[in-house]
Tab-separated table of C-alpha atoms in Angstrom:
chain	number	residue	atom	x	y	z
A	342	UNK	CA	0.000	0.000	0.000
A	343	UNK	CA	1.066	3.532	-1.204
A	344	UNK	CA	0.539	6.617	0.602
A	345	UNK	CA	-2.646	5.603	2.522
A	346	UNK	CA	-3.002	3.434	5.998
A	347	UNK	CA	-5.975	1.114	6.881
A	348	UNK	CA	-9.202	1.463	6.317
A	349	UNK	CA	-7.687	2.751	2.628
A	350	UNK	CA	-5.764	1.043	0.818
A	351	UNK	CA	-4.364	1.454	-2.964
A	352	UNK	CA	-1.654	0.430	-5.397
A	353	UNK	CA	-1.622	4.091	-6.597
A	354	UNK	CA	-0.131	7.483	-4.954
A	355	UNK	CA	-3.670	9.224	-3.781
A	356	UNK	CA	-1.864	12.540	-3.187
A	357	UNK	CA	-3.622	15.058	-5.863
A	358	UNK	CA	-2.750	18.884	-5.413
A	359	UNK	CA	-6.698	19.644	-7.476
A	360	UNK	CA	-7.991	17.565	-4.876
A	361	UNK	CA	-7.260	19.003	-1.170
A	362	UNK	CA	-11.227	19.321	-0.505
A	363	UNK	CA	-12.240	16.102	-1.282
A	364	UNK	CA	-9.436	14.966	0.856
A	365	UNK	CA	-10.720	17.193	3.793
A	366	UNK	CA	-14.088	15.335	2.975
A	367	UNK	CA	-12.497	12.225	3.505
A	368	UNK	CA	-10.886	13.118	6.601
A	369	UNK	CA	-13.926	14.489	8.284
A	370	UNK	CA	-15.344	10.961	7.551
A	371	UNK	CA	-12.548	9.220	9.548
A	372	UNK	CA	-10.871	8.096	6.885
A	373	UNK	CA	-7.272	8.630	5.918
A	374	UNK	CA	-6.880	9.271	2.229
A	375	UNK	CA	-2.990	9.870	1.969
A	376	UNK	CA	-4.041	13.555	0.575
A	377	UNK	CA	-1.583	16.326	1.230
A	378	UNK	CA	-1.710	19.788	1.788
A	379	UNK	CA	-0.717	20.105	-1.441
A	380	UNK	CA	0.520	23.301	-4.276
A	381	UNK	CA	-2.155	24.590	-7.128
A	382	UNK	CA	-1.691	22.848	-10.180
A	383	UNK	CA	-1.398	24.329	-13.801
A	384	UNK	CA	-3.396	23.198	-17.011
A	385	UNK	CA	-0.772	20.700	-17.459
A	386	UNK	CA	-1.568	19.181	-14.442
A	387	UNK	CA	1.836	19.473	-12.599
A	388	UNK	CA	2.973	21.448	-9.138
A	389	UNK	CA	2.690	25.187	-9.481
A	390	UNK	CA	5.653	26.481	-7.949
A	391	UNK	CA	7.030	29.244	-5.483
A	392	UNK	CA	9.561	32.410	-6.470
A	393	UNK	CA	12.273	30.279	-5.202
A	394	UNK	CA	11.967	26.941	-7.529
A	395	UNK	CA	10.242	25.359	-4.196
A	396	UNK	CA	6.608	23.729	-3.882
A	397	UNK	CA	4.125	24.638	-1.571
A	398	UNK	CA	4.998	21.646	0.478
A	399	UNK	CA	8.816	22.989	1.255
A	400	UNK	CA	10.783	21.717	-1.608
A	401	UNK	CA	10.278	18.305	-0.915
A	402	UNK	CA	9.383	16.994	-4.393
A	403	UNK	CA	10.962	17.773	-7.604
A	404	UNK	CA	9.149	20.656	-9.971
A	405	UNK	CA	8.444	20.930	-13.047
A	406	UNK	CA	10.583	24.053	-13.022
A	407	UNK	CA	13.837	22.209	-11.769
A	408	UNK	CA	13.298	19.772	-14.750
A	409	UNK	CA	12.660	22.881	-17.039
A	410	UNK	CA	15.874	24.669	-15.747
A	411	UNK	CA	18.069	21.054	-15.860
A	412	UNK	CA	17.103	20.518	-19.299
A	413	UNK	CA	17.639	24.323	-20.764
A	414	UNK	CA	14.461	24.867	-21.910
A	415	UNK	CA	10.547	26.372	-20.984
A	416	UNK	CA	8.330	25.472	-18.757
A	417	UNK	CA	5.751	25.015	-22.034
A	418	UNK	CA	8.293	22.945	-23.625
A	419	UNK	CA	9.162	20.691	-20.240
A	420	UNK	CA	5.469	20.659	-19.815
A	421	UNK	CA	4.719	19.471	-23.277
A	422	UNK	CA	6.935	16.601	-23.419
A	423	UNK	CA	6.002	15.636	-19.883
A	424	UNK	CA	2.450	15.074	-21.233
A	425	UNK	CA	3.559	13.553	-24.263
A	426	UNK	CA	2.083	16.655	-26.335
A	427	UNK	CA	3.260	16.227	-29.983
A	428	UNK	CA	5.348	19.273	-31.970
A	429	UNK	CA	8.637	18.437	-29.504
A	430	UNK	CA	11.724	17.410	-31.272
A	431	UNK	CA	12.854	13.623	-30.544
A	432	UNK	CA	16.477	15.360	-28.979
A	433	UNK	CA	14.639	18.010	-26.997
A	434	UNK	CA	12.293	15.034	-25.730
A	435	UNK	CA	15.272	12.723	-24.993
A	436	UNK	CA	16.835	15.755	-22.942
A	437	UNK	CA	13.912	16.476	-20.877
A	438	UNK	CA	12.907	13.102	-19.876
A	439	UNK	CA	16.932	12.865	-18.836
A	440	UNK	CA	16.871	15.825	-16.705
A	441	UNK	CA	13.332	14.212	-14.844
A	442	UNK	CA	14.811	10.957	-14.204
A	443	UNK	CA	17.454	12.844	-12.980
A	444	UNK	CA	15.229	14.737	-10.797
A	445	UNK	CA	13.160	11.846	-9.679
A	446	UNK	CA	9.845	14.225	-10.833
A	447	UNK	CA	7.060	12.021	-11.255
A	448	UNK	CA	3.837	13.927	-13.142
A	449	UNK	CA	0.394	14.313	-11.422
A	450	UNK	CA	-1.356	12.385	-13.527
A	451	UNK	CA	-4.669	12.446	-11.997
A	452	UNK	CA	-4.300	16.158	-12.068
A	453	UNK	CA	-3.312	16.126	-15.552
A	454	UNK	CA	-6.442	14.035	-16.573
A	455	UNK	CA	-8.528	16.313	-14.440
A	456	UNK	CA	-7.366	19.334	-16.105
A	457	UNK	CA	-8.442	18.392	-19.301
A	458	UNK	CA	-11.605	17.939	-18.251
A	459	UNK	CA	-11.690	14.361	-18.092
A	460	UNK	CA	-11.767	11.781	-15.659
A	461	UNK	CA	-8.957	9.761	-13.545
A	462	UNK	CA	-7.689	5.868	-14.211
A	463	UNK	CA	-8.699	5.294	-10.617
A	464	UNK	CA	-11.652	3.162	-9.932
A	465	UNK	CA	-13.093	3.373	-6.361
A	466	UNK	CA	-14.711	0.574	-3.981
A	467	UNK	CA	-16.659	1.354	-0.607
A	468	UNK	CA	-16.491	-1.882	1.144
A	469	UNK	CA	-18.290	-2.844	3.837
A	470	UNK	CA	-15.561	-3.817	6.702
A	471	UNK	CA	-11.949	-4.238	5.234
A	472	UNK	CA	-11.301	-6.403	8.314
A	473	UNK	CA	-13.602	-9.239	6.724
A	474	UNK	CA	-11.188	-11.175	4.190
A	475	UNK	CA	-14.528	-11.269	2.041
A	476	UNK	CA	-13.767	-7.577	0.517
A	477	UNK	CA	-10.240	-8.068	0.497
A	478	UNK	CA	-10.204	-11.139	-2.103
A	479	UNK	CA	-13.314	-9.571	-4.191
A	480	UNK	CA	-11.252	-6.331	-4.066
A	481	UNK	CA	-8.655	-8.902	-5.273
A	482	UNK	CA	-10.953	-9.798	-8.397
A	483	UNK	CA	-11.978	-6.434	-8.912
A	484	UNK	CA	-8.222	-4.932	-9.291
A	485	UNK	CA	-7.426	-8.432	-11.573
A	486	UNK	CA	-9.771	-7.486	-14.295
A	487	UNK	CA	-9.377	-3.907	-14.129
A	488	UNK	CA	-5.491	-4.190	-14.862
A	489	UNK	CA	-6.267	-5.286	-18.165
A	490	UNK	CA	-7.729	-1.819	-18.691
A	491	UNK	CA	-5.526	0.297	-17.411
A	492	UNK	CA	-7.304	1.262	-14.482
A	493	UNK	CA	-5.942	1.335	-10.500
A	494	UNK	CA	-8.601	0.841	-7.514
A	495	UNK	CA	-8.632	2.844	-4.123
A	496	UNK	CA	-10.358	1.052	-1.706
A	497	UNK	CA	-11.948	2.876	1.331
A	498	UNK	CA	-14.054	0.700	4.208
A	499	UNK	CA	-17.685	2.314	5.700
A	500	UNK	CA	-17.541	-0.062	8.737
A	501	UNK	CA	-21.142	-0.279	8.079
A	502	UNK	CA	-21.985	3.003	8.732
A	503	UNK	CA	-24.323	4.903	6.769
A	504	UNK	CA	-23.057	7.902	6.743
A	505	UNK	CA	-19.370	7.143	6.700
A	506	UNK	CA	-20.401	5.249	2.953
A	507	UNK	CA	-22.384	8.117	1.825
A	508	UNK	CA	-19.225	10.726	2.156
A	509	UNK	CA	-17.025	8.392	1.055
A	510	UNK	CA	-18.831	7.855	-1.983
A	511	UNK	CA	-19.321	11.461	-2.009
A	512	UNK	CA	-15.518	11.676	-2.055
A	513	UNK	CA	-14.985	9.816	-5.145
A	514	UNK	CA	-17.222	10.825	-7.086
A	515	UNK	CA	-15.912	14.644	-7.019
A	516	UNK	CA	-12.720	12.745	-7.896
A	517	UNK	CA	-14.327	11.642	-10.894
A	518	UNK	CA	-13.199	8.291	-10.978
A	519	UNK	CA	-13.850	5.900	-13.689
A	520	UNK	CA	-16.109	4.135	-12.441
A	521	UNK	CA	-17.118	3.190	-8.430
A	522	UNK	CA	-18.081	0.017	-6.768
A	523	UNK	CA	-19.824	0.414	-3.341
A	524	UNK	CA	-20.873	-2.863	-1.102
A	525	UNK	CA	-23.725	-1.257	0.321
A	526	UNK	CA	-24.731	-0.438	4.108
A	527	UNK	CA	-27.731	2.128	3.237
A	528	UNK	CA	-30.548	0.810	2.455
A	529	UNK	CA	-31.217	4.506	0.333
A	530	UNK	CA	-29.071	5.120	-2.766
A	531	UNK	CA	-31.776	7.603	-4.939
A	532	UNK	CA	-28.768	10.516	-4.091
A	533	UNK	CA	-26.693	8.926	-6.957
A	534	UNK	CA	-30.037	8.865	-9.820
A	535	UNK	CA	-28.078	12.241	-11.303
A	536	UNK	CA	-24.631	10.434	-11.408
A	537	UNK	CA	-26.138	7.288	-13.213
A	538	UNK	CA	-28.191	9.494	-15.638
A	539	UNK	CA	-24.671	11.199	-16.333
A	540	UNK	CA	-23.032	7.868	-17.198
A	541	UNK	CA	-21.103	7.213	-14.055
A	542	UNK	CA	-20.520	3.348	-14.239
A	543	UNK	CA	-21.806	2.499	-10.575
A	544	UNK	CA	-21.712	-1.391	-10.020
A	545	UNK	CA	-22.853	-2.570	-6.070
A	546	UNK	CA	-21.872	-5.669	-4.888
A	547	UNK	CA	-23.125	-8.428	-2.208
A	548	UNK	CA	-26.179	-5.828	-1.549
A	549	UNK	CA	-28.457	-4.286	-4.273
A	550	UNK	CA	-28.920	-0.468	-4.159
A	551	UNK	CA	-32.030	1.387	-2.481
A	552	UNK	CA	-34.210	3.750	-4.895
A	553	UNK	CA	-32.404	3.342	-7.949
A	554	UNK	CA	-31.768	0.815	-11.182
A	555	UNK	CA	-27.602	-0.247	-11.351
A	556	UNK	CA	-25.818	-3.160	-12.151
A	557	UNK	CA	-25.476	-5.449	-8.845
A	558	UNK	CA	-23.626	-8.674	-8.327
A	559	UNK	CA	-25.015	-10.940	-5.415
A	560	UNK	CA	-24.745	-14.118	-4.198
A	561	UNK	CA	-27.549	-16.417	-4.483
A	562	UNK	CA	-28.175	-16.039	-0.084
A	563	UNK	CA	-31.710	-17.543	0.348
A	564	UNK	CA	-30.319	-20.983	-1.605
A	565	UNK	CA	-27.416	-21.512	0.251
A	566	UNK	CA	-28.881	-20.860	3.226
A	567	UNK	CA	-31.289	-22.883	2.811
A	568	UNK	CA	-29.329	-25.787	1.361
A	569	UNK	CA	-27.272	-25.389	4.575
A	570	UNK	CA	-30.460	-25.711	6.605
A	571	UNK	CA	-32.053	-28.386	4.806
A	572	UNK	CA	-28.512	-30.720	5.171
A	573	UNK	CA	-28.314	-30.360	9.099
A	574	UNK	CA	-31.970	-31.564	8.825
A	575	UNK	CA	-30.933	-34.472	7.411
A	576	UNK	CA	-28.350	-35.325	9.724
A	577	UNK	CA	-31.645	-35.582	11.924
A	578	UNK	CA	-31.409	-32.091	13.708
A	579	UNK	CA	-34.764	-30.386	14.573
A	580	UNK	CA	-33.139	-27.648	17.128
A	581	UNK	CA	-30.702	-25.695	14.192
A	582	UNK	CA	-29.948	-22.468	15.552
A	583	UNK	CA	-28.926	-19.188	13.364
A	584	UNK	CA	-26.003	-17.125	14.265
A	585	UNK	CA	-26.764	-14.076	12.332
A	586	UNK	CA	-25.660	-10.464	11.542
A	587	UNK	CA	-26.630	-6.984	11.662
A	588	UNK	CA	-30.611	-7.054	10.672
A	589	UNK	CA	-30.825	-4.472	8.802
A	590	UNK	CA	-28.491	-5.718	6.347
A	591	UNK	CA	-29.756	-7.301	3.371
A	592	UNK	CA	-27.638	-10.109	2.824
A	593	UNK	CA	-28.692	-11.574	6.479
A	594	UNK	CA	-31.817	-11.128	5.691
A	595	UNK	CA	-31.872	-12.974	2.385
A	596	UNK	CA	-30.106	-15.355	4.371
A	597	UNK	CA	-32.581	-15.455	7.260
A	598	UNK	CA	-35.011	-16.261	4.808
A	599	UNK	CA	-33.695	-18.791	2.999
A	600	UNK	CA	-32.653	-20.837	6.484
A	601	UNK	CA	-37.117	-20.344	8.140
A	602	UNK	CA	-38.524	-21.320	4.926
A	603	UNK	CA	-36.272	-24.866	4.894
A	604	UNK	CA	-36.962	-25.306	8.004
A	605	UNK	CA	-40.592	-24.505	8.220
A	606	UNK	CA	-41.006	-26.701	4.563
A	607	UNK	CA	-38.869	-29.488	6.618
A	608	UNK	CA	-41.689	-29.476	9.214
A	609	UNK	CA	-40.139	-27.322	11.872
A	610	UNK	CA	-42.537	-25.722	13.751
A	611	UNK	CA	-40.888	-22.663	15.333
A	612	UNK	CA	-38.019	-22.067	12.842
A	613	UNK	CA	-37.230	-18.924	14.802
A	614	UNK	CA	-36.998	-20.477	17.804
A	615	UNK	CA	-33.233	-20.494	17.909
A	616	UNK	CA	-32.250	-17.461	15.346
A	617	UNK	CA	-29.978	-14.456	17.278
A	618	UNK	CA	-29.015	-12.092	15.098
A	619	UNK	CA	-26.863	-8.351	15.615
A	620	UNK	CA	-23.497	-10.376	15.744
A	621	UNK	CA	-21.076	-8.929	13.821
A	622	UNK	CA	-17.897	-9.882	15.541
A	623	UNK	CA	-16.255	-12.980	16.366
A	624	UNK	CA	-16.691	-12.142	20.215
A	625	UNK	CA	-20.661	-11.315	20.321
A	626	UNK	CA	-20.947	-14.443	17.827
A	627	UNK	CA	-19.006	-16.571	20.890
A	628	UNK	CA	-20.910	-15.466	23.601
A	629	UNK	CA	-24.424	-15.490	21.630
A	630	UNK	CA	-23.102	-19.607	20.912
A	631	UNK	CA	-22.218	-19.828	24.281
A	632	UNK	CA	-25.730	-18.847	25.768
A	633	UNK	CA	-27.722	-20.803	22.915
A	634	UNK	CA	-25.483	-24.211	24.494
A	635	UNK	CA	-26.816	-23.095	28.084
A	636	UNK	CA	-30.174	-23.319	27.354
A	637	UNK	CA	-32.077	-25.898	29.184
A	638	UNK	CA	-33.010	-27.566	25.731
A	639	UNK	CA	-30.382	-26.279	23.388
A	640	UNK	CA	-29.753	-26.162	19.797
A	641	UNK	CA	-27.848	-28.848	18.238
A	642	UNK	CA	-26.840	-28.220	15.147
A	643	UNK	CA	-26.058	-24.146	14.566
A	644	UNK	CA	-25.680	-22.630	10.781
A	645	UNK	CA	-23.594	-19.189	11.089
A	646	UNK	CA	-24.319	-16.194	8.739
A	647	UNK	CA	-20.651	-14.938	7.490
A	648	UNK	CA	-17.503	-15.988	8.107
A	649	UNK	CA	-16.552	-14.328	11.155
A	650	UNK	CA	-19.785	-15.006	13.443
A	651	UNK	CA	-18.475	-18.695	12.283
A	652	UNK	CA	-15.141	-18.049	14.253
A	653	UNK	CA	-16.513	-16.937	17.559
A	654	UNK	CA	-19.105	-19.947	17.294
A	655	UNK	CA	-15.650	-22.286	16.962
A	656	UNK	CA	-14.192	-20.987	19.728
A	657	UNK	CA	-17.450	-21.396	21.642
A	658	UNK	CA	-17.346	-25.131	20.737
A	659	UNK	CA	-13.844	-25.639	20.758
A	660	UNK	CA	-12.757	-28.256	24.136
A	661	UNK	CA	-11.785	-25.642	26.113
A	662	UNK	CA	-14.922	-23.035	26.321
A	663	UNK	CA	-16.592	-23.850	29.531
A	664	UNK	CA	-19.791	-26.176	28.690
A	665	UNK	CA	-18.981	-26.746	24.898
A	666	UNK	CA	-20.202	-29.451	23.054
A	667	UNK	CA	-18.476	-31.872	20.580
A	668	UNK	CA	-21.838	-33.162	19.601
A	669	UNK	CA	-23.224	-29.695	18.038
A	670	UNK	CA	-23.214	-29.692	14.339
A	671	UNK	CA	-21.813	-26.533	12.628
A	672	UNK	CA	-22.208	-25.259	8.766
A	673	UNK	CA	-20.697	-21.614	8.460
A	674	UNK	CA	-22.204	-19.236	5.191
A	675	UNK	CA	-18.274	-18.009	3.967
A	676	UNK	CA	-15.417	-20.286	2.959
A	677	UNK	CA	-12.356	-18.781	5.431
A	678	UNK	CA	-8.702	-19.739	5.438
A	679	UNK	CA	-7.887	-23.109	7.198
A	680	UNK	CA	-11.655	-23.766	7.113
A	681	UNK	CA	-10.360	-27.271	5.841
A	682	UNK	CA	-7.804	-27.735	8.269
A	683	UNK	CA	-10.338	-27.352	10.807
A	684	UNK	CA	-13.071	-29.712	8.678
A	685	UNK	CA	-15.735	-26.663	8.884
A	686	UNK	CA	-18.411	-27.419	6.423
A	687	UNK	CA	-19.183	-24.267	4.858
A	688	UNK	CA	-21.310	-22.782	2.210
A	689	UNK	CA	-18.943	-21.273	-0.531
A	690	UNK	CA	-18.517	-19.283	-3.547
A	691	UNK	CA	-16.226	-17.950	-5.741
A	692	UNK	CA	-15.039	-14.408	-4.021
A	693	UNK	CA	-12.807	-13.121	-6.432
A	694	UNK	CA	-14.836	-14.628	-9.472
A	695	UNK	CA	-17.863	-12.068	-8.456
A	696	UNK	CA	-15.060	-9.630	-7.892
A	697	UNK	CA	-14.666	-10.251	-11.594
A	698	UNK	CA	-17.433	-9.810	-12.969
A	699	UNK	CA	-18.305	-6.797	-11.183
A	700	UNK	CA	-15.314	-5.228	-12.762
A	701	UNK	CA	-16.503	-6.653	-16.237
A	702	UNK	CA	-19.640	-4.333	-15.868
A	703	UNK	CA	-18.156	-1.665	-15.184
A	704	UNK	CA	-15.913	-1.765	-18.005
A	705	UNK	CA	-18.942	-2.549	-20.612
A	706	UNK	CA	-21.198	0.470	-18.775
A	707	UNK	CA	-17.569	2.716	-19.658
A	708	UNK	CA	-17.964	1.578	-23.280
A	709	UNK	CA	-21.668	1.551	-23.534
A	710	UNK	CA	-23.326	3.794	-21.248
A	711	UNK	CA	-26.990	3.885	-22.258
A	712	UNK	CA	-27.409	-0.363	-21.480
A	713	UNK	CA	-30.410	-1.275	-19.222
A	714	UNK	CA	-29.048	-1.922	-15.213
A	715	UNK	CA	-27.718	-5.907	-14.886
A	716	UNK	CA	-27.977	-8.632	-12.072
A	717	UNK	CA	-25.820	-11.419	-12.022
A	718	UNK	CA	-26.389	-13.751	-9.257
A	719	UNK	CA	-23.537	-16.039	-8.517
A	720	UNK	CA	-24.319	-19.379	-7.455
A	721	UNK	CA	-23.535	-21.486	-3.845
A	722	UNK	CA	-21.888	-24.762	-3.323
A	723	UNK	CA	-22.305	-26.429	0.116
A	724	UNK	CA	-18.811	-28.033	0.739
A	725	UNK	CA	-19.012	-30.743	3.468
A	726	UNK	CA	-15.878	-31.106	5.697
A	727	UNK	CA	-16.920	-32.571	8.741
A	728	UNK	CA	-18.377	-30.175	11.415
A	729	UNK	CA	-21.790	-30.218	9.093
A	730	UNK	CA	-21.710	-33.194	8.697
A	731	UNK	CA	-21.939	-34.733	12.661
A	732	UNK	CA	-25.444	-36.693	12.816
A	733	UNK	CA	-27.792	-36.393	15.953
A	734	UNK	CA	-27.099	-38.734	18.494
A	735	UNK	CA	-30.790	-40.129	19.776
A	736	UNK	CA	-33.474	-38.563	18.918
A	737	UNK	CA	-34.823	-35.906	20.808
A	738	UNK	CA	-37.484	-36.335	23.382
A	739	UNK	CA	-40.808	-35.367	22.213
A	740	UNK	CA	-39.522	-34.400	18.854
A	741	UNK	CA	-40.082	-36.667	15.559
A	742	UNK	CA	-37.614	-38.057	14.065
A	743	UNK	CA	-36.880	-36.707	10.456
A	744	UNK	CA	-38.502	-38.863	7.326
């Protein structure tokens, strides 16, 4: 990461001298851009300089002036080549792009692109929490197809707040990215109808927009839930418990869906019965586990809603926890790292795959701006390992047995 410390992260310099307000933007959201207090630019999109050959920040960075001055000739001329601006001679060229290696100078290229009045090669993301390996590997798929275009992602993490994701998309939009990805928190996006109508290729991801038509990728929740649901019932569970998170976001509540209607089609008469949901850490999902396992008639198989609710129930069932359980069944929604090691039966997908194909979108909306809004839903696999996979002892007393 380049000039920019968590939740941001980029493979690009973010420091932009046309820029210093939507930096302050991003700072009054809590997030630190890597913008600097930073000189005017000129049309050519480079640092405007002081009396004394210095730039606003001190003298710190090679000018355009220095490479001007090096090289014997203008500031047009040094400018001109620098932005590979034709009616230079090949020697004068030669000699100016000497004098800047020289110098170290590096152009401002987003400033450059923004002072001709177009837009940068940087494509933005607002993920949901950066902390959740989920947005790191579709960030992951994202960047992979957008290298073949020339184009360079900033990433910048809401936490899940609302407003946090509505200045930070604010932000880079009056950068004028390329194009902007945005994993959703609100459940209101009708603020962006004028950016759409101007052609801005907006793509969401894991969570369809509010109040608006854009392209979306999704994962198909309410089936793999449900498929997750239905196989602990066939391991002869009746009490399945769901470990869920925030309710207000849309992908738990697909999810939530998905896991009462198997259960309720499966002949499960209070399918709620065991569902706790507002657990979005590993250490509320451990002791939510913890007091579902106290109950006087606990659940015994429990199907977790991401990957990190699926951590704290582990550690809630692991030997050690005080009254765990090695008889509780466990499916987790999220493939994780080691999940094999550990023989967790999840319910996967392929992460950087959507990533992919969000980034595909956004290249064809570049190219062809007036196309109708697209969904792709991306399929689930169950993947048995194990924990899923451990059948009910005896059945329960006063409950059917399944079949």
């Amino acid at each position: 990461m380049v000039g920019c410390t968590h939740p941001i992260h980029t493979g690009v310099v973010l420091t932009s001298p046309s820029l210093r307000r939507v930096g302050q933007v991003a700072l009054r959201a809590g997030a630190r851009w890597g913008v600097e207090e930073s000189p005017p630019v000129n049309r050519a999109g480079v640092d405007v300089v002081a009396k004394d050959g210095r730039t606003a920040r001190g003298g710190g960075r090679p000018t355009l002036a220095a490479v001007a001055e090096a090289a014997g000739v203008s500031l047009k001329t040094a400018s001109r080549v620098l932005n590979n601006e034709p009616s230079v001679s090949e020697s004068t060229r030669l000699k100016v792009r000497a004098a800047a290696d020289a110098l170290g100078f590096r152009r401002n290229a987003v400033a450059a692109d923004l002072a001709r009045g177009g837009v940068s090669r940087l494509v933005g993301f607002v993920t949901g929490d950066i902390a959740n390996p989920f947005y790191s590997d579709l960030a992951s798929g994202i960047e992979r197809e957008l290298r073949k275009h020339g184009l360079q992602l900033i990433t910048a993490s809401s936490d899940e707040d609302v407003d946090r994701e509505r200045e930070l998309i604010d932000a880079l939009i009056e950068r004028r990215v390329a194009a902007l990805f945005i994993a959703p928190t609100a459940d209101d996006h009708s603020y962006l109808r004028s950016e759409l109508a101007d052609g801005v290729p907006i793509v969401f991801l894991d969570r369809p927009p509010g109040g608006i038509d854009a392209d979306t990728v999704v994962l198909d929740n309410r089936a793999g839930a449900a498929a997750a649901a239905r196989h602990l019932v066939d391991q002869g569970h009746r009490r399945i418990a769901l470990a869920g998170d925030l309710p207000r976001l849309w992908t738990f509540r697909e999810r939530r869906e998905g896991f009462v209607n198997a259960l309720r089609d499966a002949g499960i008469g209070d399918p709620e019965r065991y569902v706790r949901d507002g657990l979005h850490d590993a250490e509320t999902a451990r002791v939510a586990v913890e007091e579902l396992l106290a109950l006087d008639e606990p659940p015994t198989a429990i199907l977790t809603a991401n990957n990190k609710i699926t951590q704290g129930a582990l550690r809630a069932l692991h030997p050690a926890a005080r009254g765990a359980r090695r008889d509780v069944a466990l499916v987790g929604f999220d493939d994780f790292e080691l999940a094999d090691i550990l023989e967790v039966s999840v319910v996967g997908y392929e992460v950087s795959a959507m990533g992919q194909e969000a980034a595909r979108l956004a290249v064809a909306r570049i190219e062809s701006p007036g196309e109708p809004a697209h969904l792709r839903v991306v399929p689930t696999v169950l993947i048995p390992r194990g924990s899923g996979e451990i059948a009910l002892a005896a059945p329960l007393e006063g409950v059917p047995a399944v079949g």
